Amino acid sequence: MTELNRVDLKAKDFQSDQEVRWCPGCGDYAILAGVQRALAKQGIPPHKVVTIAGIGCSSRFPYYMSTYGFHTIHGRAPAIASGLKIARPDLQVWVATGDGDSLSIGGNHFIHVLRRNVDLKILMFNNKIYGLTKGQFSPTSEFGKKTKSSPFGSVDHPFYPVQLAVGAEAAFVGRFIDVDAKVGGDVLAAAAAFKGTAFIEILQNCVIFNDGAWDDLAQKEFRADRTILLEHGKPMIYGQKRDKGIRLVGTRPEIFTIGENGLTEADAWVHDAHDTDPTRAFLLGRMEWPEFPSPMGVLRSNPRPVFDQLLCDQVTEIQKTKKADLQKLLDGRNSWVVGA
Amino acid sequence: MSDAPSSHDFGLSIKPVETLESVVIRFAGDSGDGIQLTGSQFTAASAAAGNDTATFPDYPAEIRAPVGTLAGVSGFQLHFSSKDILTPGDRADVLVVMNPAALAAHKKWLKPGGVLIANADSFTQKNLLMAGYAENPLESDALADYQLFKVDLSRLTGQALEGMGLSAKEIERCKNYFALGMVFWLFERNTDIIEDEINQKFASKPTMRDANHKVFQAGWNFGENTELFAIRYRVPAAQDIPPGRYRSVSGNEAVALGLVAASVQSGRQLFLGSYPITPATDILHSLATYKEFGVKTFQAEDEIAGICSAIGAAFGNALAITTTSGPGVALKTEAMGLAVMTELPLVIVNVQRGGPSTGLPTKTEQADLLQAIYGRNGESPMPVIAARSASDAFDSAFEACRIAIKYRTPVMLLTDGYIANGAEPWQIPRVDTLPTIDANLLTSVEQLGGEKLLPYLRDPTTLARPWIELGHPGLEHRIGGLEKWDKTGHIAYDPQNHHNMVKLRQAKVDAMVQEIPATNILGAESGELLVVTWGSPWGSARTAVRDLIDQGKSVSHVSLRWLNPLPPDLGDVLKRFGTILVPEINNGQLIKLLRDKYLIDCKGYNRIAGLPITVAEIKQAVLDHLPS
């Protein structure tokens, strides 16, 4: 993408003139600011970026970005973004979506866009609740969740979004908590630089309908003990005192304390984000507090051929050898002349 | 006719020849018998011989229904003529049946006294039972009304291939070429075209290529040598066809070509987002091969993704298309509303089939008209145009693209299964005579002349908003499915603004009447009865009305391409006739629109059998409504 010349930009260059209308205290504000900072940092100007969203609170995102934007219909953003990216591979396309939008009504488009590996950045704001329809359980709500539509507790088993994404062949999977600007910035920068579908699950707090859903992880005092920041090539060590590790016993992850039972840092599972085998990424997708520290950072970054590029290359290749002659096409193989 | 040789390369026939004006021939057999191929090859040879042609493939939904059963019978009807013809013919003069089931299912299409050629070998006890025959009709007087020719197709095919080392199954698969060779002899068709076809089709399978050549020739020789056939038939080249270059085209092919032509003439890359569905899929197949024109085809995960990807591509300034049939349109409904709201160019092609639900996937119907015009939530007006024939589908597709681009609007193009799969000669347009389509993109901030960018500013004559090319500084804007402020396109919940925008979106569609030419009337400008059709009944209606005019009846015919909006002069035209008759393959849909719009009573002729309406049916309906 030679066209995308890097320029010096500030986060405010990505702010639109529209008043931001999320609820006060909503996690979306931090995500918006983080994305604007990340875009400024990568240096691609707003007119080369398109933001596309489905429906839901998260999907108001495009209105607040100074880029080209499209607020579409419920669940369909990946399909619309795919069409745009195929038609216009010169533009960088970001998709903003939520747990309901992408995993429920848009589940089909979600898995297929990951499978194809279209060059899109998908930000999935997971607040484990339907916010815009005022509080019903979502496909990521925990079993037994009491909501307006499940007054006696939900009997729906939830998705693990990372596992779903890995199962759908996601090439890039990132994860961060809305309030964690540092990790968020790094994950967004890595996603921006990735060629292919970059899926990011953002643990986002809905202050009105599911307040504190991620508090166990998000609160500063717990974060170091209950989450683990994954870094490629580094052993999985965590904890305020950096005294805990994750090791693999066969295909089972296990927590251990460094220095106990003869286990040292050298026994820890070394994170390989580029592993072509999805098995370990799948295991990471299942590791959740309280059984495990929840993994954050870049869980998977495994570049493979990009759909829109392949599709456009096929066209270019054929154009090299075959002339576009409309008259010849219309005439077809077997024509005949009447009269003279 | 210049390049239509009348001799053939198998030697001259010595049998007498009877000249006929027109012949309708129908082939019927198992869906694995190659009936569609046989029919289309005979069509190609007839067209090349200078006949006017029209075809009607009639095939089952199952790819390979159980062999020998009624459910598995596939048919192909061809009308070839020395006159200008518009339909595949109501009933056949010649019926070729490959097995008892084909006879049982298709005998009703053969005219009394017609020629019936039967593959006698297949009339075994087992096959007869499967077709519901207690005894062999070939051996009783059950077929006394027809000129029956019993031919041992399987045995003769086997004889022709003796010594080639083919399996029984492979030999069986060649027998359609024996039948084809025989009818080529019977109707004096030039065999070169089939020789070429066999060479191309079996290029990678030399054994089958040689086998089919042998069998085809054996079929031809059989015609010449057997005592069964005493005479051959000649249908001379048509003389009343306008001069020009022609080819055979099906409706689906014509749509694909029309879309590519519109892409070239507008300078917009063509994007197709589509999900396979009968009977529309061949448009996707065709467009997928036209990559040299920069065509990008996206086989989406479902119907919704098909249209949504197209909307995304339209936002990215491509000429965006989605193709489908009725059930697919139902799924695309919400996205169509998004295209209406965001005022992006988009063409939705609906190749109609029998409904509701899965309905009759391979059969034709016209029952999606009201769905096309009204089938969305909210006030969601959309222009709707319909093709009347396979060759007209080219012009209709081109027109749909032109309107979509000019007015920044989704356009619904209606064809149907009959148009899609039926083939007819098409006078190929010269590319230098095709109109150009001005996409009129907004591509730079300088074009604004210092004014603020207003994504919903209106062109005064078309009421179209600007189509803003993405990727330029200063033109960044946001669109979406929420109600828009007029001009700015910002989100708006204002009551009066919503009222205005609803009216504005309707006014934009209403303004398209300026695109519609004066209504063309076949027959007198006023009279006792006017037949009004849309879509595929055009051919039957035209033929019926022409004949009735010749008989001195006061009848005229109008065919509508534009269904929303309706032609501005249509109300005046309707008022000049005593009776309005509206034949449709639905339960009465255009008739509702006409009554609603013009407060004129109309009479319907509605036969919803998954089949084209015949000439005879329309004639009878006209006579029923004419004052005696």
PDB file of N, CA and C in Angstrom, chain A residues 53-102:
ATOM      1  N   ALA A  53     -19.600   0.305  10.990  1.00  0.00           N
ATOM      2  CA  ALA A  53     -20.179  -0.282  12.196  1.00  0.00           C
ATOM      3  C   ALA A  53     -21.525  -0.898  11.876  1.00  0.00           C
ATOM      4  N   GLY A  54     -21.952  -1.771  12.748  1.00  0.00           N
ATOM      5  CA  GLY A  54     -23.278  -2.373  12.637  1.00  0.00           C
ATOM      6  C   GLY A  54     -24.274  -1.579  13.450  1.00  0.00           C
ATOM      7  N   ILE A  55     -24.949  -2.233  14.389  1.00  0.00           N
ATOM      8  CA  ILE A  55     -25.933  -1.557  15.241  1.00  0.00           C
ATOM      9  C   ILE A  55     -25.636  -1.913  16.692  1.00  0.00           C
ATOM     10  N   GLY A  56     -25.878  -0.957  17.539  1.00  0.00           N
ATOM     11  CA  GLY A  56     -25.622  -1.121  18.967  1.00  0.00           C
ATOM     12  C   GLY A  56     -24.875   0.118  19.444  1.00  0.00           C
ATOM     13  N   CYS A  57     -24.623   0.170  20.764  1.00  0.00           N
ATOM     14  CA  CYS A  57     -23.948   1.355  21.297  1.00  0.00           C
ATOM     15  C   CYS A  57     -22.590   1.544  20.628  1.00  0.00           C
ATOM     16  N   SER A  58     -21.831   0.450  20.527  1.00  0.00           N
ATOM     17  CA  SER A  58     -20.484   0.532  19.958  1.00  0.00           C
ATOM     18  C   SER A  58     -20.533   1.055  18.527  1.00  0.00           C
ATOM     19  N   SER A  59     -21.624   0.753  17.865  1.00  0.00           N
ATOM     20  CA  SER A  59     -21.691   1.023  16.434  1.00  0.00           C
ATOM     21  C   SER A  59     -21.939   2.491  16.088  1.00  0.00           C
ATOM     22  N   ARG A  60     -22.071   3.329  17.122  1.00  0.00           N
ATOM     23  CA  ARG A  60     -22.114   4.777  16.846  1.00  0.00           C
ATOM     24  C   ARG A  60     -20.718   5.306  16.523  1.00  0.00           C
ATOM     25  N   PHE A  61     -19.749   4.449  16.689  1.00  0.00           N
ATOM     26  CA  PHE A  61     -18.339   4.801  16.529  1.00  0.00           C
ATOM     27  C   PHE A  61     -18.037   5.667  15.292  1.00  0.00           C
ATOM     28  N   PRO A  62     -18.523   5.292  14.093  1.00  0.00           N
ATOM     29  CA  PRO A  62     -18.134   6.046  12.897  1.00  0.00           C
ATOM     30  C   PRO A  62     -18.504   7.527  12.963  1.00  0.00           C
ATOM     31  N   TYR A  63     -19.593   7.843  13.670  1.00  0.00           N
ATOM     32  CA  TYR A  63     -20.010   9.261  13.717  1.00  0.00           C
ATOM     33  C   TYR A  63     -18.992  10.124  14.441  1.00  0.00           C
ATOM     34  N   TYR A  64     -18.188   9.479  15.277  1.00  0.00           N
ATOM     35  CA  TYR A  64     -17.262  10.252  16.115  1.00  0.00           C
ATOM     36  C   TYR A  64     -15.854  10.256  15.547  1.00  0.00           C
ATOM     37  N   MET A  65     -15.708   9.634  14.409  1.00  0.00           N
ATOM     38  CA  MET A  65     -14.400   9.592  13.745  1.00  0.00           C
ATOM     39  C   MET A  65     -14.425  10.539  12.546  1.00  0.00           C
ATOM     40  N   SER A  66     -13.301  11.204  12.294  1.00  0.00           N
ATOM     41  CA  SER A  66     -13.232  12.154  11.181  1.00  0.00           C
ATOM     42  C   SER A  66     -12.935  11.453   9.857  1.00  0.00           C
ATOM     43  N   THR A  67     -12.863  10.125   9.882  1.00  0.00           N
ATOM     44  CA  THR A  67     -12.593   9.358   8.667  1.00  0.00           C
ATOM     45  C   THR A  67     -13.882   9.272   7.846  1.00  0.00           C
ATOM     46  N   TYR A  68     -13.836   8.591   6.695  1.00  0.00           N
ATOM     47  CA  TYR A  68     -15.066   8.189   6.030  1.00  0.00           C
ATOM     48  C   TYR A  68     -15.748   7.177   6.936  1.00  0.00           C
ATOM     49  N   GLY A  69     -17.080   7.195   6.970  1.00  0.00           N
ATOM     50  CA  GLY A  69     -17.750   6.315   7.915  1.00  0.00           C
ATOM     51  C   GLY A  69     -19.080   5.804   7.402  1.00  0.00           C
ATOM     52  N   PHE A  70     -19.453   4.629   7.899  1.00  0.00           N
ATOM     53  CA  PHE A  70     -20.725   4.024   7.480  1.00  0.00           C
ATOM     54  C   PHE A  70     -21.312   3.283   8.677  1.00  0.00           C
ATOM     55  N   HIS A  71     -22.439   3.790   9.145  1.00  0.00           N
ATOM     56  CA  HIS A  71     -23.187   3.151  10.235  1.00  0.00           C
ATOM     57  C   HIS A  71     -24.247   2.281   9.558  1.00  0.00           C
ATOM     58  N   THR A  72     -24.055   0.996   9.546  1.00  0.00           N
ATOM     59  CA  THR A  72     -24.872   0.146   8.667  1.00  0.00           C
ATOM     60  C   THR A  72     -26.038  -0.484   9.413  1.00  0.00           C
ATOM     61  N   ILE A  73     -26.260  -1.760   9.239  1.00  0.00           N
ATOM     62  CA  ILE A  73     -27.393  -2.437   9.883  1.00  0.00           C
ATOM     63  C   ILE A  73     -26.880  -3.576  10.755  1.00  0.00           C
ATOM     64  N   HIS A  74     -27.779  -4.093  11.565  1.00  0.00           N
ATOM     65  CA  HIS A  74     -27.388  -4.958  12.671  1.00  0.00           C
ATOM     66  C   HIS A  74     -26.670  -6.228  12.203  1.00  0.00           C
ATOM     67  N   GLY A  75     -25.432  -6.360  12.609  1.00  0.00           N
ATOM     68  CA  GLY A  75     -24.674  -7.585  12.360  1.00  0.00           C
ATOM     69  C   GLY A  75     -23.950  -7.642  11.033  1.00  0.00           C
ATOM     70  N   ARG A  76     -24.219  -6.691  10.145  1.00  0.00           N
ATOM     71  CA  ARG A  76     -23.750  -6.839   8.760  1.00  0.00           C
ATOM     72  C   ARG A  76     -22.459  -6.087   8.450  1.00  0.00           C
ATOM     73  N   ALA A  77     -21.896  -5.410   9.436  1.00  0.00           N
ATOM     74  CA  ALA A  77     -20.715  -4.587   9.151  1.00  0.00           C
ATOM     75  C   ALA A  77     -19.589  -5.375   8.470  1.00  0.00           C
ATOM     76  N   PRO A  78     -19.281  -6.614   8.906  1.00  0.00           N
ATOM     77  CA  PRO A  78     -18.182  -7.324   8.230  1.00  0.00           C
ATOM     78  C   PRO A  78     -18.467  -7.548   6.738  1.00  0.00           C
ATOM     79  N   ALA A  79     -19.730  -7.797   6.384  1.00  0.00           N
ATOM     80  CA  ALA A  79     -20.071  -8.032   4.975  1.00  0.00           C
ATOM     81  C   ALA A  79     -19.927  -6.737   4.179  1.00  0.00           C
ATOM     82  N   ILE A  80     -20.410  -5.649   4.744  1.00  0.00           N
ATOM     83  CA  ILE A  80     -20.315  -4.357   4.051  1.00  0.00           C
ATOM     84  C   ILE A  80     -18.848  -3.941   3.939  1.00  0.00           C
ATOM     85  N   ALA A  81     -18.110  -4.137   5.024  1.00  0.00           N
ATOM     86  CA  ALA A  81     -16.682  -3.785   5.011  1.00  0.00           C
ATOM     87  C   ALA A  81     -15.920  -4.644   4.006  1.00  0.00           C
ATOM     88  N   SER A  82     -16.311  -5.929   3.874  1.00  0.00           N
ATOM     89  CA  SER A  82     -15.644  -6.813   2.910  1.00  0.00           C
ATOM     90  C   SER A  82     -15.834  -6.297   1.493  1.00  0.00           C
ATOM     91  N   GLY A  83     -17.072  -5.933   1.161  1.00  0.00           N
ATOM     92  CA  GLY A  83     -17.355  -5.403  -0.181  1.00  0.00           C
ATOM     93  C   GLY A  83     -16.565  -4.144  -0.459  1.00  0.00           C
ATOM     94  N   LEU A  84     -16.515  -3.266   0.546  1.00  0.00           N
ATOM     95  CA  LEU A  84     -15.764  -2.016   0.378  1.00  0.00           C
ATOM     96  C   LEU A  84     -14.279  -2.305   0.175  1.00  0.00           C
ATOM     97  N   LYS A  85     -13.755  -3.189   0.989  1.00  0.00           N
ATOM     98  CA  LYS A  85     -12.311  -3.466   0.925  1.00  0.00           C
ATOM     99  C   LYS A  85     -11.936  -4.122  -0.411  1.00  0.00           C
ATOM    100  N   ILE A  86     -12.828  -4.973  -0.929  1.00  0.00           N
ATOM    101  CA  ILE A  86     -12.565  -5.605  -2.224  1.00  0.00           C
ATOM    102  C   ILE A  86     -12.588  -4.539  -3.325  1.00  0.00           C
ATOM    103  N   ALA A  87     -13.569  -3.636  -3.224  1.00  0.00           N
ATOM    104  CA  ALA A  87     -13.668  -2.586  -4.249  1.00  0.00           C
ATOM    105  C   ALA A  87     -12.545  -1.564  -4.102  1.00  0.00           C
ATOM    106  N   ARG A  88     -12.140  -1.310  -2.857  1.00  0.00           N
ATOM    107  CA  ARG A  88     -11.166  -0.250  -2.597  1.00  0.00           C
ATOM    108  C   ARG A  88     -10.047  -0.734  -1.685  1.00  0.00           C
ATOM    109  N   PRO A  89      -9.172  -1.587  -2.220  1.00  0.00           N
ATOM    110  CA  PRO A  89      -8.082  -2.100  -1.368  1.00  0.00           C
ATOM    111  C   PRO A  89      -7.112  -1.008  -0.933  1.00  0.00           C
ATOM    112  N   ASP A  90      -7.226   0.190  -1.525  1.00  0.00           N
ATOM    113  CA  ASP A  90      -6.323   1.286  -1.153  1.00  0.00           C
ATOM    114  C   ASP A  90      -6.690   1.926   0.176  1.00  0.00           C
ATOM    115  N   LEU A  91      -7.846   1.590   0.743  1.00  0.00           N
ATOM    116  CA  LEU A  91      -8.279   2.236   1.987  1.00  0.00           C
ATOM    117  C   LEU A  91      -8.105   1.279   3.167  1.00  0.00           C
ATOM    118  N   GLN A  92      -7.806   1.852   4.340  1.00  0.00           N
ATOM    119  CA  GLN A  92      -7.743   1.026   5.548  1.00  0.00           C
ATOM    120  C   GLN A  92      -9.122   1.015   6.202  1.00  0.00           C
ATOM    121  N   VAL A  93      -9.633  -0.166   6.493  1.00  0.00           N
ATOM    122  CA  VAL A  93     -11.021  -0.276   6.963  1.00  0.00           C
ATOM    123  C   VAL A  93     -11.081  -0.850   8.376  1.00  0.00           C
ATOM    124  N   TRP A  94     -11.731  -0.105   9.255  1.00  0.00           N
ATOM    125  CA  TRP A  94     -11.938  -0.519  10.644  1.00  0.00           C
ATOM    126  C   TRP A  94     -13.421  -0.810  10.861  1.00  0.00           C
ATOM    127  N   VAL A  95     -13.687  -1.862  11.606  1.00  0.00           N
ATOM    128  CA  VAL A  95     -15.069  -2.229  11.910  1.00  0.00           C
ATOM    129  C   VAL A  95     -15.265  -2.139  13.425  1.00  0.00           C
ATOM    130  N   ALA A  96     -16.302  -1.423  13.828  1.00  0.00           N
ATOM    131  CA  ALA A  96     -16.646  -1.365  15.250  1.00  0.00           C
ATOM    132  C   ALA A  96     -17.919  -2.173  15.457  1.00  0.00           C
ATOM    133  N   THR A  97     -17.889  -3.072  16.423  1.00  0.00           N
ATOM    134  CA  THR A  97     -19.044  -3.947  16.638  1.00  0.00           C
ATOM    135  C   THR A  97     -19.121  -4.330  18.113  1.00  0.00           C
ATOM    136  N   GLY A  98     -20.223  -4.979  18.479  1.00  0.00           N
ATOM    137  CA  GLY A  98     -20.376  -5.397  19.870  1.00  0.00           C
ATOM    138  C   GLY A  98     -20.582  -6.893  19.970  1.00  0.00           C
ATOM    139  N   ASP A  99     -20.782  -7.373  21.197  1.00  0.00           N
ATOM    140  CA  ASP A  99     -20.954  -8.814  21.370  1.00  0.00           C
ATOM    141  C   ASP A  99     -22.268  -9.298  20.759  1.00  0.00           C
ATOM    142  N   GLY A 100     -23.304  -8.486  20.838  1.00  0.00           N
ATOM    143  CA  GLY A 100     -24.569  -8.871  20.211  1.00  0.00           C
ATOM    144  C   GLY A 100     -24.478  -8.761  18.702  1.00  0.00           C
ATOM    145  N   ASP A 101     -23.948  -7.643  18.243  1.00  0.00           N
ATOM    146  CA  ASP A 101     -23.869  -7.352  16.810  1.00  0.00           C
ATOM    147  C   ASP A 101     -23.035  -8.401  16.077  1.00  0.00           C
ATOM    148  N   SER A 102     -21.897  -8.769  16.634  1.00  0.00           N
ATOM    149  CA  SER A 102     -21.004  -9.654  15.883  1.00  0.00           C
ATOM    150  C   SER A 102     -21.223 -11.123  16.185  1.00  0.00           C
TER     151      SER A 102
END
